[in-house]
Structure formats: C-alpha cells, structure tokens
Tab-separated table of C-alpha atoms and ligand atoms in Angstrom:
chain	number	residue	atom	x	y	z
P	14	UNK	CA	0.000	0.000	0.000
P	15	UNK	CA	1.368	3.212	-0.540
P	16	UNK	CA	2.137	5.729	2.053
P	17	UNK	CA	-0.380	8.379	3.019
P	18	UNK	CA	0.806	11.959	2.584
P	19	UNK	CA	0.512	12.558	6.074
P	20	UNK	CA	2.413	10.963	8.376
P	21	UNK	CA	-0.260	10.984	10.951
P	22	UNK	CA	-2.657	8.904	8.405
P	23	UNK	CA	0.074	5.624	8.852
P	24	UNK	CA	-0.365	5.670	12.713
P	25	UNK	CA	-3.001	2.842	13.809
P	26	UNK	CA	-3.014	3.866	17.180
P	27	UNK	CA	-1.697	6.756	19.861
P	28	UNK	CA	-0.190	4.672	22.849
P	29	UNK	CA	1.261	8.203	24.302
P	30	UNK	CA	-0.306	11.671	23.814
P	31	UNK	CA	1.398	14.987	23.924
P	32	UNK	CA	-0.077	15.822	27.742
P	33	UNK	CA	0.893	12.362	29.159
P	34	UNK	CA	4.231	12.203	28.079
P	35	UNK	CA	4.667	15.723	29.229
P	36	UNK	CA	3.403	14.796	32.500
P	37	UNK	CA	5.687	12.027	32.750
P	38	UNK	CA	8.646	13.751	31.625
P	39	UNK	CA	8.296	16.946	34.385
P	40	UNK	CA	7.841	14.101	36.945
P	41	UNK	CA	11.237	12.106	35.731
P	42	UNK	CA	12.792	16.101	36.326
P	43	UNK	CA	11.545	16.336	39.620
P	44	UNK	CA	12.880	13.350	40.563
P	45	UNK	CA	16.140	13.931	38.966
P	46	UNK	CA	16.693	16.995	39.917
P	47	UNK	CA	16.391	16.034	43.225
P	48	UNK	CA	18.739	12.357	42.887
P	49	UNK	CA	21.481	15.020	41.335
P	50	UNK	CA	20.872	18.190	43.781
P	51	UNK	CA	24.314	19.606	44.399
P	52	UNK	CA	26.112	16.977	41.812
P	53	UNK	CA	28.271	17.723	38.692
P	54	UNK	CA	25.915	16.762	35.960
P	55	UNK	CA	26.217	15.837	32.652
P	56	UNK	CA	23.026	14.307	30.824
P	57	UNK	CA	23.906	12.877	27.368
P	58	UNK	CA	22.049	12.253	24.542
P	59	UNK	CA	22.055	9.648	22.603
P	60	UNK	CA	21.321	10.328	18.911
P	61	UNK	CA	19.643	10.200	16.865
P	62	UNK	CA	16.858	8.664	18.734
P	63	UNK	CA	16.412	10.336	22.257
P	64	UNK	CA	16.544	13.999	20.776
P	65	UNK	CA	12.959	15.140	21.134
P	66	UNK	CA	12.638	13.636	24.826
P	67	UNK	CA	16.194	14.837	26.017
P	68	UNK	CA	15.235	18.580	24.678
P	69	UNK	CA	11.888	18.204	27.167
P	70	UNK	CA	13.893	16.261	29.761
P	71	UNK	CA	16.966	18.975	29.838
P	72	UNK	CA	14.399	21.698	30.791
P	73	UNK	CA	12.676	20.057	33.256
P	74	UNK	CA	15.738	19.440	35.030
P	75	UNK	CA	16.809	22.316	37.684
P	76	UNK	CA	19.987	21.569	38.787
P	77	UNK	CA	23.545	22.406	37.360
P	78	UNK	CA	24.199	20.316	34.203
P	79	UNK	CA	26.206	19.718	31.316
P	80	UNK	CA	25.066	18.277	27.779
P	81	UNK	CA	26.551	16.338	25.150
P	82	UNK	CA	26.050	14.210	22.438
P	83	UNK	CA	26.670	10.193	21.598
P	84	UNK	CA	25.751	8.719	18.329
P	85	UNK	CA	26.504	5.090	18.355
P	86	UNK	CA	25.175	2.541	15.944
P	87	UNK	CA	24.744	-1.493	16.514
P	88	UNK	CA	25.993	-3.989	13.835
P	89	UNK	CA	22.663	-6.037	12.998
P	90	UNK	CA	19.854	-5.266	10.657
P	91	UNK	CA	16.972	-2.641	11.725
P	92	UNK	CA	14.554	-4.918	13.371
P	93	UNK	CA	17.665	-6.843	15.820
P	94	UNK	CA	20.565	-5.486	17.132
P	95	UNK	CA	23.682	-7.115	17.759
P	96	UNK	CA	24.475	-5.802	20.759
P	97	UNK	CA	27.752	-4.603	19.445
P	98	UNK	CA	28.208	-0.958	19.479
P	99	UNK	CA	30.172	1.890	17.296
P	100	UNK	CA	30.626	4.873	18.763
P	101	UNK	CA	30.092	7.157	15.463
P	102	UNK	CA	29.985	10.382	17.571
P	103	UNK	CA	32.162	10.251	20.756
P	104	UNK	CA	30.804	13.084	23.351
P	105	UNK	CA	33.354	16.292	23.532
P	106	UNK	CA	33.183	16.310	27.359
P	107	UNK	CA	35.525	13.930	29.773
P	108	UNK	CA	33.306	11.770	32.091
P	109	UNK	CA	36.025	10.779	34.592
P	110	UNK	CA	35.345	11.808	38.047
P	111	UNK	CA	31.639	12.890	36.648
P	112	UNK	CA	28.038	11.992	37.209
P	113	UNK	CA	26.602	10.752	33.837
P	114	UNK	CA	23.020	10.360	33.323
P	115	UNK	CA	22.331	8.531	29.738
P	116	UNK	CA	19.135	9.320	28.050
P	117	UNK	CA	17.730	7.055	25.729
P	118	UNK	CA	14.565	6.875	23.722
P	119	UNK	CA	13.945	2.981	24.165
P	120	UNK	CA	15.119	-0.355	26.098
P	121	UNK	CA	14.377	-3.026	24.074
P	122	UNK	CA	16.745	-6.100	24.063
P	123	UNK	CA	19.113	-3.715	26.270
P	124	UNK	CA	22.384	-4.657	24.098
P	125	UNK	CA	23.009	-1.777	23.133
P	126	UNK	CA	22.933	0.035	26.681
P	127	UNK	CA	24.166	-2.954	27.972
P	128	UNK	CA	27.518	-2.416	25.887
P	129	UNK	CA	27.594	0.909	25.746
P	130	UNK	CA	27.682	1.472	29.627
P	131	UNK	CA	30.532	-0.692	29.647
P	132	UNK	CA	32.554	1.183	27.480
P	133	UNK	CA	31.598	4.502	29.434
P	134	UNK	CA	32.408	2.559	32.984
P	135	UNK	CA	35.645	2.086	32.041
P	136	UNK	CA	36.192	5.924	31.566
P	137	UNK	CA	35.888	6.226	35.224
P	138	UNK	CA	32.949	8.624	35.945
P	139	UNK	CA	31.722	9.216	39.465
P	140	UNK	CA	28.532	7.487	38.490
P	141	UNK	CA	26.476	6.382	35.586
P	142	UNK	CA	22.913	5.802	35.160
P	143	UNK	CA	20.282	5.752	32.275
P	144	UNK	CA	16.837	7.285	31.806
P	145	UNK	CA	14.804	5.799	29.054
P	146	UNK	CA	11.641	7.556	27.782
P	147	UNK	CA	10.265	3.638	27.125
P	148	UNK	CA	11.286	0.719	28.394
P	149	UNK	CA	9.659	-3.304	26.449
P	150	UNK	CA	11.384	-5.086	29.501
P	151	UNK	CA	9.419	-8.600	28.101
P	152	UNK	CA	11.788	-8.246	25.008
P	153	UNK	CA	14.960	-8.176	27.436
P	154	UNK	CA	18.023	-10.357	26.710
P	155	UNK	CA	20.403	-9.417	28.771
P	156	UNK	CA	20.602	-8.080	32.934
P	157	UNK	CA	20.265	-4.213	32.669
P	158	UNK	CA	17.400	-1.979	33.976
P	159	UNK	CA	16.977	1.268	33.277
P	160	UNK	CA	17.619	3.341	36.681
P	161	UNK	CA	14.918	5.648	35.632
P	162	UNK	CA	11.557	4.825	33.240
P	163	UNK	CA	9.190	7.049	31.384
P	164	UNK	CA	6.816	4.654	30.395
P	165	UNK	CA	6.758	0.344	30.912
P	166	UNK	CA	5.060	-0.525	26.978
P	167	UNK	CA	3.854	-3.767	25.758
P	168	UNK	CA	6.204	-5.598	22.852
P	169	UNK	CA	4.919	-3.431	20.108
P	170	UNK	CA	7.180	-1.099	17.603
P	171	UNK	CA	6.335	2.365	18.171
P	172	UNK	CA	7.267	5.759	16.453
P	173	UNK	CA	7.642	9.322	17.043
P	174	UNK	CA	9.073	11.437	19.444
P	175	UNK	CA	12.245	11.069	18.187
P	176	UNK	CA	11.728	6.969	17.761
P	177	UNK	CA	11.943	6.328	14.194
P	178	UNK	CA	11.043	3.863	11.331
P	179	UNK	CA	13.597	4.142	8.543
P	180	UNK	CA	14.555	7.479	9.327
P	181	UNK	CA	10.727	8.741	9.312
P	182	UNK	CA	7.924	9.626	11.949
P	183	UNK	CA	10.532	11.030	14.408
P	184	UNK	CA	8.944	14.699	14.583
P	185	UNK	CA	5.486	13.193	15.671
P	186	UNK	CA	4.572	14.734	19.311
P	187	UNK	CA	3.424	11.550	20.442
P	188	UNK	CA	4.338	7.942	20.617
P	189	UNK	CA	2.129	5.559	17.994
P	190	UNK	CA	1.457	2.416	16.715
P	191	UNK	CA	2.019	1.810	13.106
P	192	UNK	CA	-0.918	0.611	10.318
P	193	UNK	CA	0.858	-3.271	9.700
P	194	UNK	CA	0.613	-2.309	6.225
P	195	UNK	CA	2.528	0.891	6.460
P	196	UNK	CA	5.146	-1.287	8.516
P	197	UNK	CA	5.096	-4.600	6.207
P	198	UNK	CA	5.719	-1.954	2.857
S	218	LIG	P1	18.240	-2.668	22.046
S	218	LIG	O1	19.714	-2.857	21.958
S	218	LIG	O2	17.500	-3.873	21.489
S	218	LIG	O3	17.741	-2.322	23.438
S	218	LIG	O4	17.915	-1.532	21.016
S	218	LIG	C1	17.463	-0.299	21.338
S	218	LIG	C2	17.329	0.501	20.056
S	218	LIG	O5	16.467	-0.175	19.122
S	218	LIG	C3	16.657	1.818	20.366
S	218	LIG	O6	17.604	2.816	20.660
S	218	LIG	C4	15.899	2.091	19.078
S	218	LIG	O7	16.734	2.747	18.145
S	218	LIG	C5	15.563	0.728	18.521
S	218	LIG	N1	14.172	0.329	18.848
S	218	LIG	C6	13.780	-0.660	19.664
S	218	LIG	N2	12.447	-0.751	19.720
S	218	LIG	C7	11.965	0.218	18.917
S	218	LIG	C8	10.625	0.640	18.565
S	218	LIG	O8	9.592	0.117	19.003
S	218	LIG	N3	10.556	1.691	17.709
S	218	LIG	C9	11.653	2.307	17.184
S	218	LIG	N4	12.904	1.955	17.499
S	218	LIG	C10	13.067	0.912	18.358
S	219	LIG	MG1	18.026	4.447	19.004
C-alpha cells in the first residue's frame, strides 16, 4: 500500500499523547533533579533517537548540568541489534570523576545500553545511570534496567518522538502504533 501523505494517516493507534508524556517527563525532572541536587551533571544524549525527549527532559531538570552528544550505531539489521556498538559520535566532554546520566529513547533487548555502559564505565565517571523515555522489559536479553523509566510498553514497535522507522515519523509529538501495512511496505 502506498504511504499516506501525512504521516499521521500511517499511525493505527496513539499509545502516548502529547499531555501524558509531558506529564511524565516533568515528573522524571523532579525526581532527577532532586537524585542530582548539588552533583556535577552531565546528561547525554544519545542520537539520533532520544533527541525530542532529552530537549523536554533537559528543561525540566533544575539543577547544574552539562550536555553532550553520543551517536553510536549497533551492527545487525533494523529490526535486531547485535548488541555490538560503534561509537560514530564520541561526546566532547571527559566523564572521569563525573556523574553521567544517559538518556535514551527505548530499552528493548538492552544490548546496546548494555555495551555501551561498559565502554563509558571504564572511563571512570563518578557514576552512571540511564533514563529511558520507554522501556519493552518482556523483550529483554540481557541483565540491565533502566535506573529511571518514562513509560513500561507492551512488545509493540512504536514511532515518534524522536523513535523512528527508517529514518521517518521522528517529529510526531506523540508515541504511535504503526498501520501493519505501512510497517510490512
Ligand atoms: P536494544 O539494543 O534492542 O535495546 O535496542 C534499542 C534501540 O532499538 C533503540 O535505541 C531504538 O533505536 C531501537 N528500537 C527498539 N524498539 C523500537 C521501537 O519500538 N521503535 C523504534 N525503534 C526501536
Ligand atoms: Mg536508538
């Protein structure tokens, strides 16, 4: 079938609206802002995926903080990841002696994370968690939990804010369900 024009017209159903994830988010702030009160802060993003939610995140956070940017990419095809990261983009700041917060978009299999905080560990920072707008813990292969959750969601692949399929639906302001027959091609 072939795509609508609107992007909106391929979503089958709205799991998150704009107001509850906005909710959510100023209530992950609160509580962050409060874990990190008087800390050195730096919140990274990781790109390309986590952008929209780490832009609302950042500003409901009230403390002192830093921000940089990761891009890493997984060797696997688009639907399963490897596990195996590549940092593409390496952040500018040095974490050593730091408290890093990670900000995600998803959990899924947790490979990625799982890797990725390995490689960070070993740069020494004061401490290192992760804050995932969405976690699918029944798709979970390996031990990591997100230290801090937007939203627990059913095994189902969702799109927009800033979650993506082929590139597409990131700038949607909520998080949706895809038509199968947009997602099968
Ligand atoms: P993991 O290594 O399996 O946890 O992979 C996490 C990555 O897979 C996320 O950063 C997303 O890029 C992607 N991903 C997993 N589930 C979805 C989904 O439902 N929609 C869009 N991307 C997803
Ligand atoms: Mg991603």
């Amino acid at each position: 079938m072939a795509k609508a024009t609107n992007m909106h017209d391929d979503i089958m159903e709205v799991l998150l609206g704009e107001e509850t994830i906005k909710k959510r988010v100023s209530e992950l702030g609160r509580q962050i802002s409060r874990d990190y009160d008087g800390k050195d802060l730096i919140l990274v993003c990781i790109l390309k995926g986590a952008v929209v939610f780490f832009s609302d995140l950042c500003r409901a956070i009230d403390c002192y903080a830093e921000m940089d940017f990761m891009s890493i990419s997984s060797y696997g095809n688009s639907s399963k990841t490897s596990g195996i990261v590549r940092i593409s983009k390496d952040m500018d700041i040095s974490i050593t002696g730091r408290h890093v917060l990670i900000v995600e978009d998803i959990m899924d299999s947790g490979l990625t994370l799982n890797h990725l905080t390995t490689l960070l560990k070993a740069r020494e920072p004061a401490s290192l968690k992760v804050v995932c707008l969405l976690d699918k813990p029944e798709r979970r292969e390996c031990d990591i939990v997100p230290d801090y959750v937007g939203f627990v969601i059913p095994n189902r692949f969702v799109v927009g804010y800033g979650l993506d399929c082929e590139g597409r639906y990131r700038n949607l302001p909520y998080v949706g369900v895809m038509k199968p027959e947009v997602y099968n091609g």
